[in-house]
CSV table of C-alpha atoms in Angstrom, one decimal:
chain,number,residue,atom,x,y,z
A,1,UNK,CA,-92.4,-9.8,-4.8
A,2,UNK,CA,-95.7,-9.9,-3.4
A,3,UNK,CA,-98.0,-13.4,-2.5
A,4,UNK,CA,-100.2,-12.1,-5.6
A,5,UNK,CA,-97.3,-12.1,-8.1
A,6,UNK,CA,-98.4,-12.7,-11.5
A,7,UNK,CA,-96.3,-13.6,-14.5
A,8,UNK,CA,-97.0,-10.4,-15.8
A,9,UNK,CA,-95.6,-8.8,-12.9
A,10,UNK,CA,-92.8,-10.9,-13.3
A,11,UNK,CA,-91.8,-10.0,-16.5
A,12,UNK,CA,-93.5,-6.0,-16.1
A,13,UNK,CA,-90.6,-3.6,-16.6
A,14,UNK,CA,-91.4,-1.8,-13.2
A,15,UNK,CA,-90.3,-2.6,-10.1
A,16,UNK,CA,-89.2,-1.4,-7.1
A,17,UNK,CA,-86.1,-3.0,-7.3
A,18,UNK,CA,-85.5,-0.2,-10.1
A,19,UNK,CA,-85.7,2.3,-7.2
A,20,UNK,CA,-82.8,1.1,-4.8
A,21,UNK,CA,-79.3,2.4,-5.4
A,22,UNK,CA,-77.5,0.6,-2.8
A,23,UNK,CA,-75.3,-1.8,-4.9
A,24,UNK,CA,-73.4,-3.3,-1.8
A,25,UNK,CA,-76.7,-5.2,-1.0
A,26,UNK,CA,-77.9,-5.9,-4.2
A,27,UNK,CA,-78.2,-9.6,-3.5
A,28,UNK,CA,-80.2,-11.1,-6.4
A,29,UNK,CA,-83.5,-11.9,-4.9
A,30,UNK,CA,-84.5,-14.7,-6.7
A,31,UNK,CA,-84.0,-18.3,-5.4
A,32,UNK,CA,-85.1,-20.6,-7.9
A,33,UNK,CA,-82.4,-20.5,-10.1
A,34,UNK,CA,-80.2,-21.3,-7.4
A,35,UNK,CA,-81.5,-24.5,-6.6
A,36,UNK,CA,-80.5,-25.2,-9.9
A,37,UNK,CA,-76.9,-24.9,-9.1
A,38,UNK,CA,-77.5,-27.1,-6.1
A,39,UNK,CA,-79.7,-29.8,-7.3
A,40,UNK,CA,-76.4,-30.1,-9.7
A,41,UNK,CA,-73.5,-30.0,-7.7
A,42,UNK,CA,-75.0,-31.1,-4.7
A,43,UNK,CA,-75.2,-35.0,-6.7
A,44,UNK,CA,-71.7,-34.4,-6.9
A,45,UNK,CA,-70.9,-36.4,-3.9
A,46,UNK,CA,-73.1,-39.0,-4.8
A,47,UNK,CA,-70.2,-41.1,-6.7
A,48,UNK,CA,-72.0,-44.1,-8.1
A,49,UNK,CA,-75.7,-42.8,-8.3
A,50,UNK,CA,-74.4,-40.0,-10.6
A,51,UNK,CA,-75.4,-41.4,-14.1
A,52,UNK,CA,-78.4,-42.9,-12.8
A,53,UNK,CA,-79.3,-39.3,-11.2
A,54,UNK,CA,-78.0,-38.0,-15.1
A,55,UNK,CA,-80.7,-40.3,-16.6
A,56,UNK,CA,-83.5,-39.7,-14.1
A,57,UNK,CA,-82.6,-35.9,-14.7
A,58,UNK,CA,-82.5,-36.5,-18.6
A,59,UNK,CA,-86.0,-38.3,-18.6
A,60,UNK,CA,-88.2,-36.0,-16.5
A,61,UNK,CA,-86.7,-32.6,-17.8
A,62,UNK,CA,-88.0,-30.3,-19.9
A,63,UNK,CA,-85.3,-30.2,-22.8
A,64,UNK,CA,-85.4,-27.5,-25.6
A,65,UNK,CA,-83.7,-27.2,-29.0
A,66,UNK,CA,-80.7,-25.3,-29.7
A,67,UNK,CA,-82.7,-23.2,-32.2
A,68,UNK,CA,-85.6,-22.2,-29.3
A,69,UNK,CA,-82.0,-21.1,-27.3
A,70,UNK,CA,-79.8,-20.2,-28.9
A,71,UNK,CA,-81.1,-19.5,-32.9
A,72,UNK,CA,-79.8,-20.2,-36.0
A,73,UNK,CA,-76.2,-19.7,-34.6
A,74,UNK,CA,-76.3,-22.3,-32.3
A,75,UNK,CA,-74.3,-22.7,-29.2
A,76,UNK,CA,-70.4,-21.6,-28.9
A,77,UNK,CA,-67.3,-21.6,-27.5
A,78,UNK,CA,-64.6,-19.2,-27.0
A,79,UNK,CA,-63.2,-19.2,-23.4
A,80,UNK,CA,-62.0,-21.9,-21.1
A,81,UNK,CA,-64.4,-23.3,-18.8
A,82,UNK,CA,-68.3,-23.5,-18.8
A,83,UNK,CA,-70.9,-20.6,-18.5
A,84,UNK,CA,-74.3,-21.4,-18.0
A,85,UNK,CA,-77.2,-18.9,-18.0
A,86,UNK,CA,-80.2,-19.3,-15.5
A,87,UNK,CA,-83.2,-17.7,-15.8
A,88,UNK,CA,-86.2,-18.4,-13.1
A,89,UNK,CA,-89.9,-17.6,-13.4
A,90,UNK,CA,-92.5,-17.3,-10.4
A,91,UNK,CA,-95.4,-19.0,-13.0
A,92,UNK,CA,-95.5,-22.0,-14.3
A,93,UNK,CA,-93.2,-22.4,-17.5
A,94,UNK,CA,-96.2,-25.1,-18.7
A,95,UNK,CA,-97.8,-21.7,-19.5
A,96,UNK,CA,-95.3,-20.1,-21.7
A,97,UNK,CA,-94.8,-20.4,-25.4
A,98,UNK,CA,-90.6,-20.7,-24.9
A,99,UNK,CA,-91.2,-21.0,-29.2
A,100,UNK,CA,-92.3,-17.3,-29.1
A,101,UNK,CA,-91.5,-15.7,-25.7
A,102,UNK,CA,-91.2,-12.3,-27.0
A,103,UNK,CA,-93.4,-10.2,-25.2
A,104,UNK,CA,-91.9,-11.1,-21.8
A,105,UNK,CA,-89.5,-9.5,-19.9
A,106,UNK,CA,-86.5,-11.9,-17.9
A,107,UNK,CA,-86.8,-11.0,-14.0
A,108,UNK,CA,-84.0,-13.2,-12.6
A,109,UNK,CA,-80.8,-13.8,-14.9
A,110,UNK,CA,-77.9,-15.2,-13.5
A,111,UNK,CA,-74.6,-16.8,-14.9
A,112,UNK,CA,-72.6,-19.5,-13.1
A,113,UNK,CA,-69.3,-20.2,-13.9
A,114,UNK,CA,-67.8,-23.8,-13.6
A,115,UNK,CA,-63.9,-23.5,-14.3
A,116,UNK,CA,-62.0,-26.0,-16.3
A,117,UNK,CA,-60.0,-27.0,-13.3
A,118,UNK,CA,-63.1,-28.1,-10.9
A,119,UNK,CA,-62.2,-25.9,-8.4
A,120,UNK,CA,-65.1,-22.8,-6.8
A,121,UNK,CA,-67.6,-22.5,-8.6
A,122,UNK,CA,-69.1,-18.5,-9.4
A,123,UNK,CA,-72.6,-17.2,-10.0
A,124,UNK,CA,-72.9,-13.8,-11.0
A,125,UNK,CA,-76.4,-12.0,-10.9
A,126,UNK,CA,-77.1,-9.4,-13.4
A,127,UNK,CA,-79.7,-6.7,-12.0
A,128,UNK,CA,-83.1,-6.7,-14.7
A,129,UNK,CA,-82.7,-3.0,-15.8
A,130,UNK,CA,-79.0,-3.2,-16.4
A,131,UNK,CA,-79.1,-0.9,-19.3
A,132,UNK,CA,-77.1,-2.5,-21.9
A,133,UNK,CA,-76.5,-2.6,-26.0
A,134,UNK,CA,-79.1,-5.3,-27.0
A,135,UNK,CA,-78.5,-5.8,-31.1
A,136,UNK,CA,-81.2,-4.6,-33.4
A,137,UNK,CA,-82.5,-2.6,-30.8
A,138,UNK,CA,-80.2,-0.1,-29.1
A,139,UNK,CA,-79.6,0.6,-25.6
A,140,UNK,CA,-82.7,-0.6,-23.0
A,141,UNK,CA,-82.6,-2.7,-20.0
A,142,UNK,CA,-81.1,-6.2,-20.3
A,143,UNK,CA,-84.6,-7.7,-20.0
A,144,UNK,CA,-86.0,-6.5,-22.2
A,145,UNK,CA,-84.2,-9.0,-24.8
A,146,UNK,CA,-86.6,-11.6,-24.2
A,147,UNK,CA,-89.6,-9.3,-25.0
A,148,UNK,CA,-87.8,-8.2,-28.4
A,149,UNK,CA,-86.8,-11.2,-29.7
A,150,UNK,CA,-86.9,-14.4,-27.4
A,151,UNK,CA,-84.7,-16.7,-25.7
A,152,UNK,CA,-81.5,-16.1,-28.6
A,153,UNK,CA,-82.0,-12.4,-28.1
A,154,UNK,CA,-81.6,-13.1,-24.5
A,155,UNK,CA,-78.5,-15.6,-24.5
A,156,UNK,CA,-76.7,-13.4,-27.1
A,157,UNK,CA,-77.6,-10.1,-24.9
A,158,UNK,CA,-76.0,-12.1,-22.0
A,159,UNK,CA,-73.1,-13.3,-23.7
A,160,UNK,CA,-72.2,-9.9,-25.0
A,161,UNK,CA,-72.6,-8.6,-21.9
A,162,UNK,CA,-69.9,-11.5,-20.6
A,163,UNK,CA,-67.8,-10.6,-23.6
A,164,UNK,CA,-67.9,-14.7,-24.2
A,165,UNK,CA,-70.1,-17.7,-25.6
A,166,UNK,CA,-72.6,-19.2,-22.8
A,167,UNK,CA,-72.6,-23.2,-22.8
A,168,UNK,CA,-76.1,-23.7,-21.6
A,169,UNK,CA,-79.1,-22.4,-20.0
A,170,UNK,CA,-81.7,-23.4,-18.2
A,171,UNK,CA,-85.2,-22.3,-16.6
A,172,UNK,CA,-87.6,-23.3,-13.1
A,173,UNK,CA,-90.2,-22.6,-11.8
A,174,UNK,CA,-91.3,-22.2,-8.2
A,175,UNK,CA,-93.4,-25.4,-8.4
A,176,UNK,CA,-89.4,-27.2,-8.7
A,177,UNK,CA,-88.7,-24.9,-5.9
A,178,UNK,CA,-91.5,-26.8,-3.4
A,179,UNK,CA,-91.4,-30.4,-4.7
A,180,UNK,CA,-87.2,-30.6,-4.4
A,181,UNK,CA,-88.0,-29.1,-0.5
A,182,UNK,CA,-90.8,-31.9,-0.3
A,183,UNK,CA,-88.6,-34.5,-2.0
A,184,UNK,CA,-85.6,-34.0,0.8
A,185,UNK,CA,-88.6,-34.1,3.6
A,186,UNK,CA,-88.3,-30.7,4.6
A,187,UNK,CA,-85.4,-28.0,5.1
A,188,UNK,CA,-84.0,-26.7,8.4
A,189,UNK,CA,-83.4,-22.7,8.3
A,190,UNK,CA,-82.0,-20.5,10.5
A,191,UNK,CA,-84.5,-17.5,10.2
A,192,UNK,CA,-83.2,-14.4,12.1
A,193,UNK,CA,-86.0,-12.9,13.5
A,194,UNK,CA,-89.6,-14.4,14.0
A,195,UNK,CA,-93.2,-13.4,11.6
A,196,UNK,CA,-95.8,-15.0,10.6
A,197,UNK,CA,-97.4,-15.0,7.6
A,198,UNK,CA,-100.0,-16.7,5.2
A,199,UNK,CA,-100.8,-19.3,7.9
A,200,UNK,CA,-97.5,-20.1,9.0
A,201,UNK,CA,-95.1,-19.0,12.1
A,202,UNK,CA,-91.6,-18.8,11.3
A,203,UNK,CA,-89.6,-18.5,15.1
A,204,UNK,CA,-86.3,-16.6,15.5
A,205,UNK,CA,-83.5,-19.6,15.1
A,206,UNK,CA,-84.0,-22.9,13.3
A,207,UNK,CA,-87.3,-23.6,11.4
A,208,UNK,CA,-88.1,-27.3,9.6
A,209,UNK,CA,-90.0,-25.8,6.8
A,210,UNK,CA,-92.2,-28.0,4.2
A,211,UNK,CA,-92.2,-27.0,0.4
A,212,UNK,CA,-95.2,-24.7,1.1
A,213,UNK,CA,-93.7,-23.2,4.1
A,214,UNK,CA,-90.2,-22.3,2.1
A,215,UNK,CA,-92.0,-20.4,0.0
A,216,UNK,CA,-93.6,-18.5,1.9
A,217,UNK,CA,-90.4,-18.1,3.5
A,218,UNK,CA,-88.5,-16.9,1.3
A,219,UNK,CA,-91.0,-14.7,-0.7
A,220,UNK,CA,-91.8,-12.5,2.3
A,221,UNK,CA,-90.9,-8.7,2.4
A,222,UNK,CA,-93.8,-6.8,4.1
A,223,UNK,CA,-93.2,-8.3,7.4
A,224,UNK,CA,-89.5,-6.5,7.7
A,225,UNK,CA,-88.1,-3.3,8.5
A,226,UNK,CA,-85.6,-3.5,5.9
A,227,UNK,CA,-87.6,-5.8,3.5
A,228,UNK,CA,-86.4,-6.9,0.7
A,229,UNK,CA,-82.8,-7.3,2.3
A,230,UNK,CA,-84.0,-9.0,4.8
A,231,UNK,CA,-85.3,-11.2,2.2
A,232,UNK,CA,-82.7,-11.9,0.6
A,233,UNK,CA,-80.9,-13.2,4.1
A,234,UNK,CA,-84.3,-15.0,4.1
A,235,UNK,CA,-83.4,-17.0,0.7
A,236,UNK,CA,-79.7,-17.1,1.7
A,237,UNK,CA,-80.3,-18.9,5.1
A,238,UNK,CA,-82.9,-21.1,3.0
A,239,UNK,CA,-80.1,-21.9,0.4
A,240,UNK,CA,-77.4,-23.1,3.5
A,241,UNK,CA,-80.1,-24.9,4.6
A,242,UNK,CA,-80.8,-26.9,1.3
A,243,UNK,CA,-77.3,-27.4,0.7
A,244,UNK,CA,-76.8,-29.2,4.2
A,245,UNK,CA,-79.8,-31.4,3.2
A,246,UNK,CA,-78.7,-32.6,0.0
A,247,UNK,CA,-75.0,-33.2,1.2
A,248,UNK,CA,-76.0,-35.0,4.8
A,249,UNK,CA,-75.3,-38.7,5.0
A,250,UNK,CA,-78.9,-39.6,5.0
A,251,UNK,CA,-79.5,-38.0,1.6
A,252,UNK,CA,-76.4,-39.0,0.1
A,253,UNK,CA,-76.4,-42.6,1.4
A,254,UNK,CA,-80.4,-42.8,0.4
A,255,UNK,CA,-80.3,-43.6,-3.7
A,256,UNK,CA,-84.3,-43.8,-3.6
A,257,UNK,CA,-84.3,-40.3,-2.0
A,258,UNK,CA,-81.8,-38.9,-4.8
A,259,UNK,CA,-83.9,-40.3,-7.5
A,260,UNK,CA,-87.5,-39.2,-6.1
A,261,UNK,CA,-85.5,-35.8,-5.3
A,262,UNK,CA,-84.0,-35.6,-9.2
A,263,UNK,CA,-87.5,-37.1,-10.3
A,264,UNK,CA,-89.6,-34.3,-8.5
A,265,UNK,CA,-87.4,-31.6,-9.3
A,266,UNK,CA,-86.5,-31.7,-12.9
A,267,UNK,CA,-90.4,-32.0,-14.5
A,268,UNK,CA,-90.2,-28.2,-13.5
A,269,UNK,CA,-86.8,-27.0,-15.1
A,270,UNK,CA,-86.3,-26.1,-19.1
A,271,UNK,CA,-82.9,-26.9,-20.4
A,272,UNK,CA,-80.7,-26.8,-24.0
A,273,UNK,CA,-80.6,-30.1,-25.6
A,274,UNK,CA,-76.5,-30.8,-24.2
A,275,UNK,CA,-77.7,-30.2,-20.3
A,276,UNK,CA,-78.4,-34.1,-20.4
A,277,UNK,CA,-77.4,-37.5,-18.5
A,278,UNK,CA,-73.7,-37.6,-20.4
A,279,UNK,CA,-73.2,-33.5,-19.4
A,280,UNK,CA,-74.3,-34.1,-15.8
A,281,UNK,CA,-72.3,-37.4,-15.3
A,282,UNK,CA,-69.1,-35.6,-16.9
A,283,UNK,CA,-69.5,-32.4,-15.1
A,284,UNK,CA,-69.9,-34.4,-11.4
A,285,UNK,CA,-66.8,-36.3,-12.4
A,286,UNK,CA,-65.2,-33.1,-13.0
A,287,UNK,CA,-66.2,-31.4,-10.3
A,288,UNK,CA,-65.8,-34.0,-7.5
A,289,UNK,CA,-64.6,-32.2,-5.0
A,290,UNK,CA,-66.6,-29.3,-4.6
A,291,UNK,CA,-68.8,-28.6,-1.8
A,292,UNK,CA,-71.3,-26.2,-1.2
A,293,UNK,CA,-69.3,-23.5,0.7
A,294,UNK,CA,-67.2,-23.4,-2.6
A,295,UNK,CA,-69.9,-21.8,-4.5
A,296,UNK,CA,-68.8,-17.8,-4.7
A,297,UNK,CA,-72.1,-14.9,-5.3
A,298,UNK,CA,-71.1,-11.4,-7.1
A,299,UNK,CA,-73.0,-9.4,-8.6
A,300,UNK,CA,-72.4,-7.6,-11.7
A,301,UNK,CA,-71.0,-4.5,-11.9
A,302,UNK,CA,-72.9,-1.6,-11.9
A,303,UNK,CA,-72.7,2.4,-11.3
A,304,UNK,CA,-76.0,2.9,-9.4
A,305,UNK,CA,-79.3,3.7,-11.1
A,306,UNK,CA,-80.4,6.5,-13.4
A,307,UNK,CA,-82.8,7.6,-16.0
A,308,UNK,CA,-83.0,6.3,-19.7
A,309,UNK,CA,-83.6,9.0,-22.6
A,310,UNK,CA,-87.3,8.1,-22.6
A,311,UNK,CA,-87.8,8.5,-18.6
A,312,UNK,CA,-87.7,4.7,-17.4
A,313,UNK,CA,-85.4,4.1,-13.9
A,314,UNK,CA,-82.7,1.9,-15.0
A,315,UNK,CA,-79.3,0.5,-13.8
A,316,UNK,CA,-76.2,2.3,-15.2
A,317,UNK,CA,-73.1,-0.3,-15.9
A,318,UNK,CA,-69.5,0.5,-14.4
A,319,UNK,CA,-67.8,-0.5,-18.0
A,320,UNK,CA,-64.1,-0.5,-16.7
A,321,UNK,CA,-65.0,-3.3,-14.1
A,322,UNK,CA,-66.6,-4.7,-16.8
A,323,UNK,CA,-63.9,-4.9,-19.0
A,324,UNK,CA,-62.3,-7.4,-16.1
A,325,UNK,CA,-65.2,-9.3,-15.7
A,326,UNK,CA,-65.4,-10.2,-19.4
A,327,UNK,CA,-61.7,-10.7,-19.2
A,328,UNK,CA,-62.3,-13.6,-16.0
A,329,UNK,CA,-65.2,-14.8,-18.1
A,330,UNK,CA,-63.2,-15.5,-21.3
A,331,UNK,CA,-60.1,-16.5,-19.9
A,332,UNK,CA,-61.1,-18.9,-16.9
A,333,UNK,CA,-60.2,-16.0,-14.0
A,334,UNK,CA,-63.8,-15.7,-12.9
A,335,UNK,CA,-62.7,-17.1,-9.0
A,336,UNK,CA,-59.8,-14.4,-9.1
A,337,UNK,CA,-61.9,-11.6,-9.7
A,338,UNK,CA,-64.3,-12.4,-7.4
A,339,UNK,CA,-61.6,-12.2,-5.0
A,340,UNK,CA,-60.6,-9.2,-5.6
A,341,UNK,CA,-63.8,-7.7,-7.0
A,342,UNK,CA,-65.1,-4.6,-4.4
A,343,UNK,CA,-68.3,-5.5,-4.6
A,344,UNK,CA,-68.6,-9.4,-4.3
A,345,UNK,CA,-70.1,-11.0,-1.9
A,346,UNK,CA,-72.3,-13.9,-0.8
């Protein structure tokens, strides 16, 4: 991803992610979705600011109808604990028709996994050109379900590919990505080597980085040997850091700083109708005890890259370990496979 990236290019069907084979690193390289996750369990800790961080959350966010997710069938439920898809967008959502998104391609699609007992939490990345089934319109990269028939496309490509019901879903934007950094007062990162880049100076070791600053952070590629892996460490460090923010004592003991933090953030995000107040109080209640080194990264799996019938570089899926996968999904194992999965990894 470039500084020039367009939403066109976000959604464009090439990219050179299409090109890399190595799986082991295929760390998904998108961070917005993540803060997500983190804005969410990271009010966990907050005790009795949670329902008044539910309704801030509630009022500012961007909530859509279960018809423009899901479609006439609605939301379901077959499995044991909660499946949430994220999707993230480089552009400003304000821009997008989400009542006719077809046309558009999903870049980033993620799906975290909240088990019934509280315990780690899992987020498993799909790669974009995962060449899957998609109904009504045979086999073709995963992404391409938005483009063919909008957001229910996507959520029912997704959920067939989980082999169970997702529970909710949810959309930023990078705009959330700089005003939650802003809201916190900045982010210390770790960076591992030292660049520079659109202005800014990034040293080797910690960085305080504002909103604009993270970004270009996170975004940069060009400046590395190794690129877009080293972007992806990039976006990791940037996570830890995040996380360390929103769980120190002087965020957590600051209930003005939650609320402009919740307040700031949320304008930015798209959610289903049940990702409300009531959902978020219940799901902190639920999930009291976990922290942020209890969230677990996989990816899905996948058999290397190939070449579709009609010539486009896709990402071939390794369907006995995804027989297991939709297994964890449907029956609440998600944390056990991911322990014993070869390729996951953080």
């Amino acid at each position: 991803m470039t500084d020039n990236t367009t939403f066109d290019d976000l959604f464009d069907h090439q990219s050179e992610e299409q090109q890399r084979p190595r799986k082991k690193k295929r760390v998904w390289r998108k961070v917005l979705v993540v803060l997500l996750i983190i804005v969410i369990l990271g009010v966990l800790g907050i005790g009795l600011y949670v329902w008044s961080v539910g309704r801030s959350f509630d009022k500012n966010a961007n909530q859509l109808s279960d018809e423009q997710v899901f479609g006439e069938s609605g939301g379901g439920k077959e499995g044991d604990g909660t499946n949430i898809l994220l999707l993230g967008s480089d552009e400003s959502m304000k821009d997008v028709d989400v009542n006719d998104s077809r046309g558009l391609r999903s870049d980033t699609i993620m799906v975290m996994h909240l088990p019934e007992n509280g315990g780690n939490v899992q987020i498993m990345s799909i790669p974009r050109d995962t060449y899957v089934d998609i109904e009504g319109h045979g086999k073709s990269k995963i992404n391409a379900a938005l483009s063919y028939g909008g957001l229910p496309l996507a959520v029912s490509t997704v959920s067939d590919f989980i082999g169970t019901e997702l529970d909710h879903v949810a959309i930023i934007d990078f705009e959330g990505f700089k005003a939650l950094t802003d809201s916190l007062g900045g982010v210390t990162v770790n960076s591992e080597q030292a660049f520079e880049k659109n202005g800014y100076s990034f040293t080797k070791g910690e960085n305080v980085l504002n909103g604009d600053e993270a970004l270009t952070f996170v975004r940069e590629r060009k400046q590395f040997q190794d690129g877009d892996f080293q972007r992806a460490r990039n976006q990791q460090a940037f996570i830890r850091g995040l996380t360390n923010e929103m769980i120190s004592a002087d965020t957590l003991s600051n209930p003005k700083k939650i609320q402009d933090m919740v307040k700031n953030f949320a304008p930015y995000m798209y959610v289903d109708s049940g990702m409300d107040a009531k959902y978020i109080s219940a799901t902190a209640f639920n999930m009291r005890d976990v922290r942020p080194g209890d969230i677990e990264f996989f990816t899905a799996p996948v058999a290397g890259v190939g070449t579709s019938p009609d010539g486009q570089s896709i990402v071939n899926v390794d369907e006995d370990e995804l027989k297991k996968v939709r297994d964890a999904f449907k029956n609440d194992t998600v944390a056990d496979y991911v322990q014993n999965a070869p390729e996951a990894h953080l």
